Amino acid sequence: MSDDERLITHLRHVDLAVPDYDRQLEFYTTMWGLDAETTDEGIAFLAAAGSPEQYSVRLRKAAEKRLDLIAFGAADRADVDALAERLGRAGVTLVGEPGTLQTPGGGYGFRFFDVDGRTVEVSCDVAVRQHRKLEEGEAVPVKLSHVVINSPNPEATVAFYDRHLNFALSDTLMHPRMGEMMWFMRTNRWHHSLAIARGPHVALHHASFEMRGIDEYMRGTGRLLRGGVEKVWGPGRHMAGNNTFSYFLDPHGNTIEYTTELELLDEDTWHPHLYDFSDPAVSDQWGTANPMNEFVAKQSFNDVDRGIFVAPPV
């Protein structure tokens, strides 16, 4: 098995730690539209109705807010083992060797620290959750679409996910004054499951949830607006990925997004674009969203994630 073979198949879930656990759980279930599939004292596994994943978000009660984990899937145990061996050989710090997972659905996997010190999990053989096709008008998430992370040295972070995990670059956003600012990376035909943004510190930029279609995306956006949830940006449609966007803040200040119609690429013919987002049409093709300005950008810088592990450079 060569080191340039892609062993990660898809995004599984994002895990968040928060001080006000009860308020966060209420928001994600009642307002955002996830199902509390499994809950325990101070921990909840929240599933999206249309996803076969056991959960899309894990909430954990903690003294400090932090991003606990980003989890990806692999095809089988051989690929999990091969990836762990590849990372170990490259000097990447593993949390532990591959083994049986103790989370809902079980499975086989391992965790490691990326170049910014955030924890990443790769797993296979997780039991498929009973899920369903959403009905017309159901304005709840189908699945977790993608996760975007902030890095003060994004070039190194992009290089890490390219070199060690074989994520492919789909598109890049740049600004004439600020240079390259965001890299969209994929591990399957979807335009991106991970994006890396230039930020002042290591943090979660946003987590995005796929809706059934345009109507359901707008209904969900409207429900949050009527509910008094703080909107950061949108509704609109990006150029990179061609997906819709409505960004909101959860009760702990994490930016979360409703989206739909993320682009499905022909990987054999795709060539990455370099988009200049000083052109308003790059940020929002429709022209319906509030302008992307410094205030909007700062909302997604998020708080400094002090829970990160200081990983050795690789």
PDB file of C-alpha atoms in Angstrom:
ATOM      1  CA  MET A   1       0.000   0.000   0.000  1.00  0.00           C
ATOM      2  CA  SER A   2       1.612   3.276  -1.113  1.00  0.00           C
ATOM      3  CA  ASP A   3       1.796   6.417   1.020  1.00  0.00           C
ATOM      4  CA  ASP A   4      -0.099   8.396  -1.615  1.00  0.00           C
ATOM      5  CA  GLU A   5      -3.169   6.160  -1.398  1.00  0.00           C
ATOM      6  CA  ARG A   6      -6.265   7.824   0.059  1.00  0.00           C
ATOM      7  CA  LEU A   7      -7.362   5.928   3.171  1.00  0.00           C
ATOM      8  CA  ILE A   8      -9.905   8.367   4.642  1.00  0.00           C
ATOM      9  CA  THR A   9     -13.378   8.031   3.134  1.00  0.00           C
ATOM     10  CA  HIS A  10     -15.573  10.703   4.759  1.00  0.00           C
ATOM     11  CA  LEU A  11     -16.326  13.004   7.692  1.00  0.00           C
ATOM     12  CA  ARG A  12     -18.080  11.394  10.673  1.00  0.00           C
ATOM     13  CA  HIS A  13     -18.597  13.860  13.549  1.00  0.00           C
ATOM     14  CA  VAL A  14     -17.349  16.900  15.444  1.00  0.00           C
ATOM     15  CA  ASP A  15     -17.059  16.821  19.253  1.00  0.00           C
ATOM     16  CA  LEU A  16     -17.481  19.953  21.375  1.00  0.00           C
ATOM     17  CA  ALA A  17     -16.828  20.597  25.061  1.00  0.00           C
ATOM     18  CA  VAL A  18     -18.859  23.352  26.753  1.00  0.00           C
ATOM     19  CA  PRO A  19     -19.356  24.736  30.290  1.00  0.00           C
ATOM     20  CA  ASP A  20     -23.133  25.311  29.976  1.00  0.00           C
ATOM     21  CA  TYR A  21     -23.957  21.806  28.805  1.00  0.00           C
ATOM     22  CA  ASP A  22     -27.727  21.941  29.424  1.00  0.00           C
ATOM     23  CA  ARG A  23     -28.163  25.137  27.414  1.00  0.00           C
ATOM     24  CA  GLN A  24     -26.050  23.790  24.539  1.00  0.00           C
ATOM     25  CA  LEU A  25     -27.952  20.488  24.466  1.00  0.00           C
ATOM     26  CA  GLU A  26     -31.298  22.299  24.429  1.00  0.00           C
ATOM     27  CA  PHE A  27     -30.150  24.489  21.522  1.00  0.00           C
ATOM     28  CA  TYR A  28     -28.822  21.672  19.334  1.00  0.00           C
ATOM     29  CA  THR A  29     -31.920  19.520  19.812  1.00  0.00           C
ATOM     30  CA  THR A  30     -34.802  22.014  20.001  1.00  0.00           C
ATOM     31  CA  MET A  31     -33.525  24.779  17.720  1.00  0.00           C
ATOM     32  CA  TRP A  32     -30.863  23.280  15.441  1.00  0.00           C
ATOM     33  CA  GLY A  33     -32.738  20.019  14.797  1.00  0.00           C
ATOM     34  CA  LEU A  34     -30.455  17.182  15.893  1.00  0.00           C
ATOM     35  CA  ASP A  35     -31.698  14.114  17.796  1.00  0.00           C
ATOM     36  CA  ALA A  36     -30.296  13.229  21.219  1.00  0.00           C
ATOM     37  CA  GLU A  37     -29.632   9.622  20.297  1.00  0.00           C
ATOM     38  CA  THR A  38     -27.596   8.679  23.363  1.00  0.00           C
ATOM     39  CA  THR A  39     -27.115  10.738  26.504  1.00  0.00           C
ATOM     40  CA  ASP A  40     -25.273  10.111  29.741  1.00  0.00           C
ATOM     41  CA  GLU A  41     -24.256  12.307  32.656  1.00  0.00           C
ATOM     42  CA  GLY A  42     -22.602  15.319  31.048  1.00  0.00           C
ATOM     43  CA  ILE A  43     -22.272  13.802  27.574  1.00  0.00           C
ATOM     44  CA  ALA A  44     -24.651  13.628  24.614  1.00  0.00           C
ATOM     45  CA  PHE A  45     -24.374  12.050  21.166  1.00  0.00           C
ATOM     46  CA  LEU A  46     -26.523  14.002  18.700  1.00  0.00           C
ATOM     47  CA  ALA A  47     -27.552  12.441  15.390  1.00  0.00           C
ATOM     48  CA  ALA A  48     -28.732  13.993  12.130  1.00  0.00           C
ATOM     49  CA  ALA A  49     -31.979  12.431  10.870  1.00  0.00           C
ATOM     50  CA  GLY A  50     -30.731  11.541   7.398  1.00  0.00           C
ATOM     51  CA  SER A  51     -27.246  10.304   8.310  1.00  0.00           C
ATOM     52  CA  PRO A  52     -26.115   6.695   8.810  1.00  0.00           C
ATOM     53  CA  GLU A  53     -23.512   7.953  11.306  1.00  0.00           C
ATOM     54  CA  GLN A  54     -24.278   7.145  14.941  1.00  0.00           C
ATOM     55  CA  TYR A  55     -23.875  10.834  15.741  1.00  0.00           C
ATOM     56  CA  SER A  56     -22.827  14.055  14.026  1.00  0.00           C
ATOM     57  CA  VAL A  57     -22.079  16.087  17.180  1.00  0.00           C
ATOM     58  CA  ARG A  58     -20.894  14.977  20.586  1.00  0.00           C
ATOM     59  CA  LEU A  59     -21.404  17.442  23.434  1.00  0.00           C
ATOM     60  CA  ARG A  60     -19.410  17.119  26.645  1.00  0.00           C
ATOM     61  CA  LYS A  61     -19.743  19.139  29.850  1.00  0.00           C
ATOM     62  CA  ALA A  62     -16.370  20.677  30.731  1.00  0.00           C
ATOM     63  CA  ALA A  63     -14.896  23.606  32.649  1.00  0.00           C
ATOM     64  CA  GLU A  64     -13.631  25.166  29.412  1.00  0.00           C
ATOM     65  CA  LYS A  65     -15.036  25.422  25.912  1.00  0.00           C
ATOM     66  CA  ARG A  66     -12.960  23.545  23.357  1.00  0.00           C
ATOM     67  CA  LEU A  67     -12.992  21.459  20.210  1.00  0.00           C
ATOM     68  CA  ASP A  68     -12.502  17.909  21.509  1.00  0.00           C
ATOM     69  CA  LEU A  69     -12.238  16.003  18.265  1.00  0.00           C
ATOM     70  CA  ILE A  70     -12.857  15.807  14.521  1.00  0.00           C
ATOM     71  CA  ALA A  71     -13.624  12.267  13.349  1.00  0.00           C
ATOM     72  CA  PHE A  72     -13.265  10.742   9.888  1.00  0.00           C
ATOM     73  CA  GLY A  73     -14.112   7.331   8.472  1.00  0.00           C
ATOM     74  CA  ALA A  74     -12.019   4.667   6.746  1.00  0.00           C
ATOM     75  CA  ALA A  75     -13.099   1.671   4.672  1.00  0.00           C
ATOM     76  CA  ASP A  76     -11.786  -1.183   6.837  1.00  0.00           C
ATOM     77  CA  ARG A  77      -9.346  -2.261   9.563  1.00  0.00           C
ATOM     78  CA  ALA A  78      -6.520  -2.736   7.107  1.00  0.00           C
ATOM     79  CA  ASP A  79      -6.801   0.916   6.086  1.00  0.00           C
ATOM     80  CA  VAL A  80      -7.018   2.101   9.700  1.00  0.00           C
ATOM     81  CA  ASP A  81      -3.898   0.095  10.563  1.00  0.00           C
ATOM     82  CA  ALA A  82      -2.084   1.295   7.452  1.00  0.00           C
ATOM     83  CA  LEU A  83      -2.851   4.917   8.243  1.00  0.00           C
ATOM     84  CA  ALA A  84      -1.718   4.562  11.861  1.00  0.00           C
ATOM     85  CA  GLU A  85       1.503   2.918  10.698  1.00  0.00           C
ATOM     86  CA  ARG A  86       2.059   5.635   8.087  1.00  0.00           C
ATOM     87  CA  LEU A  87       1.515   8.452  10.592  1.00  0.00           C
ATOM     88  CA  GLY A  88       3.730   6.823  13.222  1.00  0.00           C
ATOM     89  CA  ARG A  89       6.511   6.340  10.703  1.00  0.00           C
ATOM     90  CA  ALA A  90       6.266  10.040   9.789  1.00  0.00           C
ATOM     91  CA  GLY A  91       6.644  11.118  13.418  1.00  0.00           C
ATOM     92  CA  VAL A  92       3.013  12.157  13.944  1.00  0.00           C
ATOM     93  CA  THR A  93       2.019  11.788  17.620  1.00  0.00           C
ATOM     94  CA  LEU A  94      -0.600   9.059  18.117  1.00  0.00           C
ATOM     95  CA  VAL A  95      -2.896   9.190  21.161  1.00  0.00           C
ATOM     96  CA  GLY A  96      -2.917   5.394  21.099  1.00  0.00           C
ATOM     97  CA  GLU A  97      -2.677   2.394  18.806  1.00  0.00           C
ATOM     98  CA  PRO A  98      -5.755   1.283  16.799  1.00  0.00           C
ATOM     99  CA  GLY A  99      -8.326  -0.574  18.884  1.00  0.00           C
ATOM    100  CA  THR A 100     -11.996  -1.039  19.740  1.00  0.00           C
ATOM    101  CA  LEU A 101     -13.932   2.214  20.158  1.00  0.00           C
ATOM    102  CA  GLN A 102     -16.042   2.707  23.294  1.00  0.00           C
ATOM    103  CA  THR A 103     -18.464   5.174  21.658  1.00  0.00           C
ATOM    104  CA  PRO A 104     -21.992   4.445  20.310  1.00  0.00           C
ATOM    105  CA  GLY A 105     -21.846   2.000  17.413  1.00  0.00           C
ATOM    106  CA  GLY A 106     -18.461   0.673  18.460  1.00  0.00           C
ATOM    107  CA  GLY A 107     -15.973   0.262  15.645  1.00  0.00           C
ATOM    108  CA  TYR A 108     -12.221   0.187  15.293  1.00  0.00           C
ATOM    109  CA  GLY A 109      -9.989   3.230  15.174  1.00  0.00           C
ATOM    110  CA  PHE A 110      -7.333   5.470  16.682  1.00  0.00           C
ATOM    111  CA  ARG A 111      -6.642   9.116  17.446  1.00  0.00           C
ATOM    112  CA  PHE A 112      -3.691  11.372  16.710  1.00  0.00           C
ATOM    113  CA  PHE A 113      -2.679  15.026  16.965  1.00  0.00           C
ATOM    114  CA  ASP A 114      -2.444  17.147  13.831  1.00  0.00           C
ATOM    115  CA  VAL A 115       0.246  19.789  13.342  1.00  0.00           C
ATOM    116  CA  ASP A 116      -1.843  22.393  15.233  1.00  0.00           C
ATOM    117  CA  GLY A 117      -2.362  20.028  18.184  1.00  0.00           C
ATOM    118  CA  ARG A 118      -6.044  19.239  17.642  1.00  0.00           C
ATOM    119  CA  THR A 119      -7.219  15.662  18.119  1.00  0.00           C
ATOM    120  CA  VAL A 120      -8.336  13.726  15.038  1.00  0.00           C
ATOM    121  CA  GLU A 121      -9.932  10.269  14.969  1.00  0.00           C
ATOM    122  CA  VAL A 122     -10.100   7.768  12.109  1.00  0.00           C
ATOM    123  CA  SER A 123     -12.368   4.721  12.406  1.00  0.00           C
ATOM    124  CA  CYS A 124     -14.125   1.930  10.541  1.00  0.00           C
ATOM    125  CA  ASP A 125     -16.729  -0.760  11.270  1.00  0.00           C
ATOM    126  CA  VAL A 126     -18.986   1.601  13.227  1.00  0.00           C
ATOM    127  CA  ALA A 127     -22.543   0.227  13.233  1.00  0.00           C
ATOM    128  CA  VAL A 128     -24.849   2.002  10.811  1.00  0.00           C
ATOM    129  CA  ARG A 129     -27.537   4.036  12.541  1.00  0.00           C
ATOM    130  CA  GLN A 130     -31.136   3.613  11.422  1.00  0.00           C
ATOM    131  CA  HIS A 131     -31.778   6.785   9.426  1.00  0.00           C
ATOM    132  CA  ARG A 132     -34.361   7.967   6.949  1.00  0.00           C
ATOM    133  CA  LYS A 133     -34.952  10.081   3.884  1.00  0.00           C
ATOM    134  CA  LEU A 134     -36.224  13.479   5.010  1.00  0.00           C
ATOM    135  CA  GLU A 135     -39.645  14.558   3.828  1.00  0.00           C
ATOM    136  CA  GLU A 136     -40.334  17.680   1.808  1.00  0.00           C
ATOM    137  CA  GLY A 137     -40.390  20.717   4.128  1.00  0.00           C
ATOM    138  CA  GLU A 138     -38.466  19.035   6.976  1.00  0.00           C
ATOM    139  CA  ALA A 139     -36.019  21.752   7.972  1.00  0.00           C
ATOM    140  CA  VAL A 140     -33.579  19.699  10.044  1.00  0.00           C
ATOM    141  CA  PRO A 141     -30.034  18.592   9.149  1.00  0.00           C
ATOM    142  CA  VAL A 142     -29.571  15.581   6.895  1.00  0.00           C
ATOM    143  CA  LYS A 143     -25.923  15.151   7.927  1.00  0.00           C
ATOM    144  CA  LEU A 144     -22.760  16.931   8.986  1.00  0.00           C
ATOM    145  CA  SER A 145     -21.417  18.443   5.749  1.00  0.00           C
ATOM    146  CA  HIS A 146     -17.999  19.851   6.622  1.00  0.00           C
ATOM    147  CA  VAL A 147     -15.824  21.327   9.334  1.00  0.00           C
ATOM    148  CA  VAL A 148     -13.624  24.425   8.970  1.00  0.00           C
ATOM    149  CA  ILE A 149     -10.697  25.046  11.312  1.00  0.00           C
ATOM    150  CA  ASN A 150      -8.593  28.128  12.065  1.00  0.00           C
ATOM    151  CA  SER A 151      -4.819  28.042  12.054  1.00  0.00           C
ATOM    152  CA  PRO A 152      -2.240  30.811  12.563  1.00  0.00           C
ATOM    153  CA  ASN A 153       0.010  28.869  10.146  1.00  0.00           C
ATOM    154  CA  PRO A 154      -2.491  27.471   7.644  1.00  0.00           C
ATOM    155  CA  GLU A 155       0.121  26.613   5.011  1.00  0.00           C
ATOM    156  CA  ALA A 156       1.635  24.076   7.430  1.00  0.00           C
ATOM    157  CA  THR A 157      -1.813  22.722   8.327  1.00  0.00           C
ATOM    158  CA  VAL A 158      -2.766  22.306   4.658  1.00  0.00           C
ATOM    159  CA  ALA A 159       0.556  20.564   4.007  1.00  0.00           C
ATOM    160  CA  PHE A 160      -0.070  18.190   6.950  1.00  0.00           C
ATOM    161  CA  TYR A 161      -3.495  17.065   5.702  1.00  0.00           C
ATOM    162  CA  ASP A 162      -2.158  16.752   2.163  1.00  0.00           C
ATOM    163  CA  ARG A 163       1.058  14.883   3.021  1.00  0.00           C
ATOM    164  CA  HIS A 164      -0.143  12.557   5.761  1.00  0.00           C
ATOM    165  CA  LEU A 165      -3.860  12.069   5.050  1.00  0.00           C
ATOM    166  CA  ASN A 166      -4.010  12.645   1.272  1.00  0.00           C
ATOM    167  CA  PHE A 167      -6.686  15.313   1.387  1.00  0.00           C
ATOM    168  CA  ALA A 168      -6.894  16.970  -2.040  1.00  0.00           C
ATOM    169  CA  LEU A 169      -7.125  20.713  -2.593  1.00  0.00           C
ATOM    170  CA  SER A 170     -10.377  21.747  -4.296  1.00  0.00           C
ATOM    171  CA  ASP A 171     -10.170  25.569  -4.232  1.00  0.00           C
ATOM    172  CA  THR A 172      -8.435  28.443  -2.441  1.00  0.00           C
ATOM    173  CA  LEU A 173      -9.734  31.861  -1.386  1.00  0.00           C
ATOM    174  CA  MET A 174      -7.360  34.824  -1.548  1.00  0.00           C
ATOM    175  CA  HIS A 175      -7.448  38.577  -1.037  1.00  0.00           C
ATOM    176  CA  PRO A 176      -5.187  41.058  -2.881  1.00  0.00           C
ATOM    177  CA  ARG A 177      -4.068  42.630   0.399  1.00  0.00           C
ATOM    178  CA  MET A 178      -4.128  39.658   2.784  1.00  0.00           C
ATOM    179  CA  GLY A 179      -2.982  36.835   0.501  1.00  0.00           C
ATOM    180  CA  GLU A 180      -4.341  33.279   0.609  1.00  0.00           C
ATOM    181  CA  MET A 181      -6.937  32.934   3.375  1.00  0.00           C
ATOM    182  CA  MET A 182      -8.854  29.640   3.073  1.00  0.00           C
ATOM    183  CA  TRP A 183      -8.153  26.222   1.574  1.00  0.00           C
ATOM    184  CA  PHE A 184     -10.977  23.790   0.741  1.00  0.00           C
ATOM    185  CA  MET A 185      -9.916  20.140   1.004  1.00  0.00           C
ATOM    186  CA  ARG A 186     -11.683  16.915   0.091  1.00  0.00           C
ATOM    187  CA  THR A 187     -11.345  13.219   0.746  1.00  0.00           C
ATOM    188  CA  ASN A 188     -14.058  12.086  -1.688  1.00  0.00           C
ATOM    189  CA  ARG A 189     -16.019  13.686  -4.543  1.00  0.00           C
ATOM    190  CA  TRP A 190     -17.697  16.288  -2.331  1.00  0.00           C
ATOM    191  CA  HIS A 191     -16.003  19.680  -2.806  1.00  0.00           C
ATOM    192  CA  HIS A 192     -14.796  19.750   0.797  1.00  0.00           C
ATOM    193  CA  SER A 193     -15.265  17.976   4.084  1.00  0.00           C
ATOM    194  CA  LEU A 194     -12.526  20.063   5.702  1.00  0.00           C
ATOM    195  CA  ALA A 195     -11.403  23.627   5.109  1.00  0.00           C
ATOM    196  CA  ILE A 196      -8.523  25.472   6.723  1.00  0.00           C
ATOM    197  CA  ALA A 197      -8.738  29.198   7.373  1.00  0.00           C
ATOM    198  CA  ARG A 198      -6.042  31.679   8.288  1.00  0.00           C
ATOM    199  CA  GLY A 199      -6.856  32.832  11.813  1.00  0.00           C
ATOM    200  CA  PRO A 200      -5.141  34.499  14.766  1.00  0.00           C
ATOM    201  CA  HIS A 201      -5.121  31.287  16.809  1.00  0.00           C
ATOM    202  CA  VAL A 202      -6.043  27.596  16.690  1.00  0.00           C
ATOM    203  CA  ALA A 203      -9.832  27.212  16.972  1.00  0.00           C
ATOM    204  CA  LEU A 204     -12.947  25.867  15.320  1.00  0.00           C
ATOM    205  CA  HIS A 205     -14.020  28.214  12.508  1.00  0.00           C
ATOM    206  CA  HIS A 206     -17.405  26.583  11.850  1.00  0.00           C
ATOM    207  CA  ALA A 207     -19.257  23.301  11.513  1.00  0.00           C
ATOM    208  CA  SER A 208     -21.713  22.966   8.629  1.00  0.00           C
ATOM    209  CA  PHE A 209     -24.846  20.839   8.296  1.00  0.00           C
ATOM    210  CA  GLU A 210     -26.429  19.741   5.023  1.00  0.00           C
ATOM    211  CA  MET A 211     -30.163  20.369   4.594  1.00  0.00           C
ATOM    212  CA  ARG A 212     -32.528  18.457   2.281  1.00  0.00           C
ATOM    213  CA  GLY A 213     -32.791  21.243  -0.312  1.00  0.00           C
ATOM    214  CA  ILE A 214     -33.117  24.984  -0.865  1.00  0.00           C
ATOM    215  CA  ASP A 215     -36.617  25.201   0.621  1.00  0.00           C
ATOM    216  CA  GLU A 216     -35.654  23.296   3.775  1.00  0.00           C
ATOM    217  CA  TYR A 217     -32.443  25.319   4.077  1.00  0.00           C
ATOM    218  CA  MET A 218     -34.465  28.568   3.953  1.00  0.00           C
ATOM    219  CA  ARG A 219     -37.111  27.250   6.360  1.00  0.00           C
ATOM    220  CA  GLY A 220     -34.396  26.286   8.836  1.00  0.00           C
ATOM    221  CA  THR A 221     -32.733  29.677   8.449  1.00  0.00           C
ATOM    222  CA  GLY A 222     -36.081  31.365   9.084  1.00  0.00           C
ATOM    223  CA  ARG A 223     -36.796  29.262  12.168  1.00  0.00           C
ATOM    224  CA  LEU A 224     -33.517  30.347  13.740  1.00  0.00           C
ATOM    225  CA  LEU A 225     -34.095  34.000  12.840  1.00  0.00           C
ATOM    226  CA  ARG A 226     -37.580  33.907  14.360  1.00  0.00           C
ATOM    227  CA  GLY A 227     -36.141  32.159  17.409  1.00  0.00           C
ATOM    228  CA  GLY A 228     -33.752  35.037  18.023  1.00  0.00           C
ATOM    229  CA  VAL A 229     -30.566  33.075  17.289  1.00  0.00           C
ATOM    230  CA  GLU A 230     -27.741  35.443  16.337  1.00  0.00           C
ATOM    231  CA  LYS A 231     -27.064  35.312  12.599  1.00  0.00           C
ATOM    232  CA  VAL A 232     -23.481  35.939  11.525  1.00  0.00           C
ATOM    233  CA  TRP A 233     -23.734  35.802   7.737  1.00  0.00           C
ATOM    234  CA  GLY A 234     -26.237  34.839   5.033  1.00  0.00           C
ATOM    235  CA  PRO A 235     -28.413  33.585   3.538  1.00  0.00           C
ATOM    236  CA  GLY A 236     -26.371  33.378   0.354  1.00  0.00           C
ATOM    237  CA  ARG A 237     -24.501  31.066  -2.011  1.00  0.00           C
ATOM    238  CA  HIS A 238     -20.723  30.722  -2.100  1.00  0.00           C
ATOM    239  CA  MET A 239     -18.763  30.390  -5.330  1.00  0.00           C
ATOM    240  CA  ALA A 240     -16.215  27.882  -3.980  1.00  0.00           C
ATOM    241  CA  GLY A 241     -18.267  24.713  -3.512  1.00  0.00           C
ATOM    242  CA  ASN A 242     -21.376  26.403  -4.981  1.00  0.00           C
ATOM    243  CA  ASN A 243     -23.198  25.731  -1.696  1.00  0.00           C
ATOM    244  CA  THR A 244     -25.686  27.895   0.155  1.00  0.00           C
ATOM    245  CA  PHE A 245     -24.840  29.346   3.559  1.00  0.00           C
ATOM    246  CA  SER A 246     -26.493  30.722   6.676  1.00  0.00           C
ATOM    247  CA  TYR A 247     -24.131  31.118   9.625  1.00  0.00           C
ATOM    248  CA  PHE A 248     -25.335  31.385  13.229  1.00  0.00           C
ATOM    249  CA  LEU A 249     -23.749  31.371  16.680  1.00  0.00           C
ATOM    250  CA  ASP A 250     -24.530  28.585  19.122  1.00  0.00           C
ATOM    251  CA  PRO A 251     -24.908  29.499  22.838  1.00  0.00           C
ATOM    252  CA  HIS A 252     -21.132  29.198  23.366  1.00  0.00           C
ATOM    253  CA  GLY A 253     -20.146  31.328  20.383  1.00  0.00           C
ATOM    254  CA  ASN A 254     -19.250  28.538  17.959  1.00  0.00           C
ATOM    255  CA  THR A 255     -20.237  29.399  14.401  1.00  0.00           C
ATOM    256  CA  ILE A 256     -22.491  26.760  12.832  1.00  0.00           C
ATOM    257  CA  GLU A 257     -23.951  26.692   9.339  1.00  0.00           C
ATOM    258  CA  TYR A 258     -26.939  25.445   7.443  1.00  0.00           C
ATOM    259  CA  THR A 259     -25.976  24.619   3.852  1.00  0.00           C
ATOM    260  CA  THR A 260     -27.208  22.638   0.875  1.00  0.00           C
ATOM    261  CA  GLU A 261     -26.174  21.656  -2.662  1.00  0.00           C
ATOM    262  CA  LEU A 262     -22.432  21.381  -2.002  1.00  0.00           C
ATOM    263  CA  GLU A 263     -20.724  20.655  -5.316  1.00  0.00           C
ATOM    264  CA  LEU A 264     -19.952  17.058  -6.300  1.00  0.00           C
ATOM    265  CA  LEU A 265     -16.740  17.036  -8.362  1.00  0.00           C
ATOM    266  CA  ASP A 266     -15.356  14.943 -11.167  1.00  0.00           C
ATOM    267  CA  GLU A 267     -11.990  14.347  -9.532  1.00  0.00           C
ATOM    268  CA  ASP A 268     -10.345  13.223 -12.779  1.00  0.00           C
ATOM    269  CA  THR A 269     -10.924  16.584 -14.464  1.00  0.00           C
ATOM    270  CA  TRP A 270     -11.110  19.046 -11.547  1.00  0.00           C
ATOM    271  CA  HIS A 271      -8.541  21.852 -11.355  1.00  0.00           C
ATOM    272  CA  PRO A 272      -8.445  24.008  -8.193  1.00  0.00           C
ATOM    273  CA  HIS A 273      -9.439  27.668  -8.537  1.00  0.00           C
ATOM    274  CA  LEU A 274      -7.854  30.636  -6.811  1.00  0.00           C
ATOM    275  CA  TYR A 275     -10.824  32.871  -5.992  1.00  0.00           C
ATOM    276  CA  ASP A 276     -10.410  36.531  -5.051  1.00  0.00           C
ATOM    277  CA  PHE A 277     -13.004  37.145  -2.336  1.00  0.00           C
ATOM    278  CA  SER A 278     -12.670  40.917  -2.606  1.00  0.00           C
ATOM    279  CA  ASP A 279     -15.107  40.271  -5.480  1.00  0.00           C
ATOM    280  CA  PRO A 280     -18.500  40.152  -3.682  1.00  0.00           C
ATOM    281  CA  ALA A 281     -19.752  37.453  -6.075  1.00  0.00           C
ATOM    282  CA  VAL A 282     -17.102  35.028  -4.778  1.00  0.00           C
ATOM    283  CA  SER A 283     -18.434  35.221  -1.222  1.00  0.00           C
ATOM    284  CA  ASP A 284     -22.074  35.327  -2.293  1.00  0.00           C
ATOM    285  CA  GLN A 285     -23.229  34.664  -5.859  1.00  0.00           C
ATOM    286  CA  TRP A 286     -26.792  35.695  -5.019  1.00  0.00           C
ATOM    287  CA  GLY A 287     -25.967  39.045  -3.418  1.00  0.00           C
ATOM    288  CA  THR A 288     -28.507  38.377  -0.655  1.00  0.00           C
ATOM    289  CA  ALA A 289     -26.142  38.007   2.324  1.00  0.00           C
ATOM    290  CA  ASN A 290     -24.854  40.832   4.480  1.00  0.00           C
ATOM    291  CA  PRO A 291     -21.397  41.930   3.224  1.00  0.00           C
ATOM    292  CA  MET A 292     -18.368  39.896   4.302  1.00  0.00           C
ATOM    293  CA  ASN A 293     -16.544  42.426   6.479  1.00  0.00           C
ATOM    294  CA  GLU A 294     -14.150  42.466   9.423  1.00  0.00           C
ATOM    295  CA  PHE A 295     -16.962  42.025  11.958  1.00  0.00           C
ATOM    296  CA  VAL A 296     -18.333  38.945  10.183  1.00  0.00           C
ATOM    297  CA  ALA A 297     -14.838  37.460   9.845  1.00  0.00           C
ATOM    298  CA  LYS A 298     -14.075  37.938  13.547  1.00  0.00           C
ATOM    299  CA  GLN A 299     -17.171  35.971  14.575  1.00  0.00           C
ATOM    300  CA  SER A 300     -15.527  32.847  13.152  1.00  0.00           C
ATOM    301  CA  PHE A 301     -12.125  33.435  14.780  1.00  0.00           C
ATOM    302  CA  ASN A 302     -13.751  31.928  17.885  1.00  0.00           C
ATOM    303  CA  ASP A 303     -12.059  31.750  21.282  1.00  0.00           C
ATOM    304  CA  VAL A 304      -8.511  30.456  21.661  1.00  0.00           C
ATOM    305  CA  ASP A 305      -8.730  26.672  21.959  1.00  0.00           C
ATOM    306  CA  ARG A 306      -6.599  26.093  25.040  1.00  0.00           C
ATOM    307  CA  GLY A 307      -7.307  22.367  25.010  1.00  0.00           C
ATOM    308  CA  ILE A 308      -4.910  21.657  22.148  1.00  0.00           C
ATOM    309  CA  PHE A 309      -1.844  19.467  22.462  1.00  0.00           C
ATOM    310  CA  VAL A 310       1.406  21.129  21.373  1.00  0.00           C
ATOM    311  CA  ALA A 311       2.494  18.617  18.770  1.00  0.00           C
ATOM    312  CA  PRO A 312       6.055  18.435  17.456  1.00  0.00           C
ATOM    313  CA  PRO A 313       6.477  19.881  13.955  1.00  0.00           C
ATOM    314  CA  VAL A 314       6.048  17.337  11.187  1.00  0.00           C
TER     315      VAL A 314
END
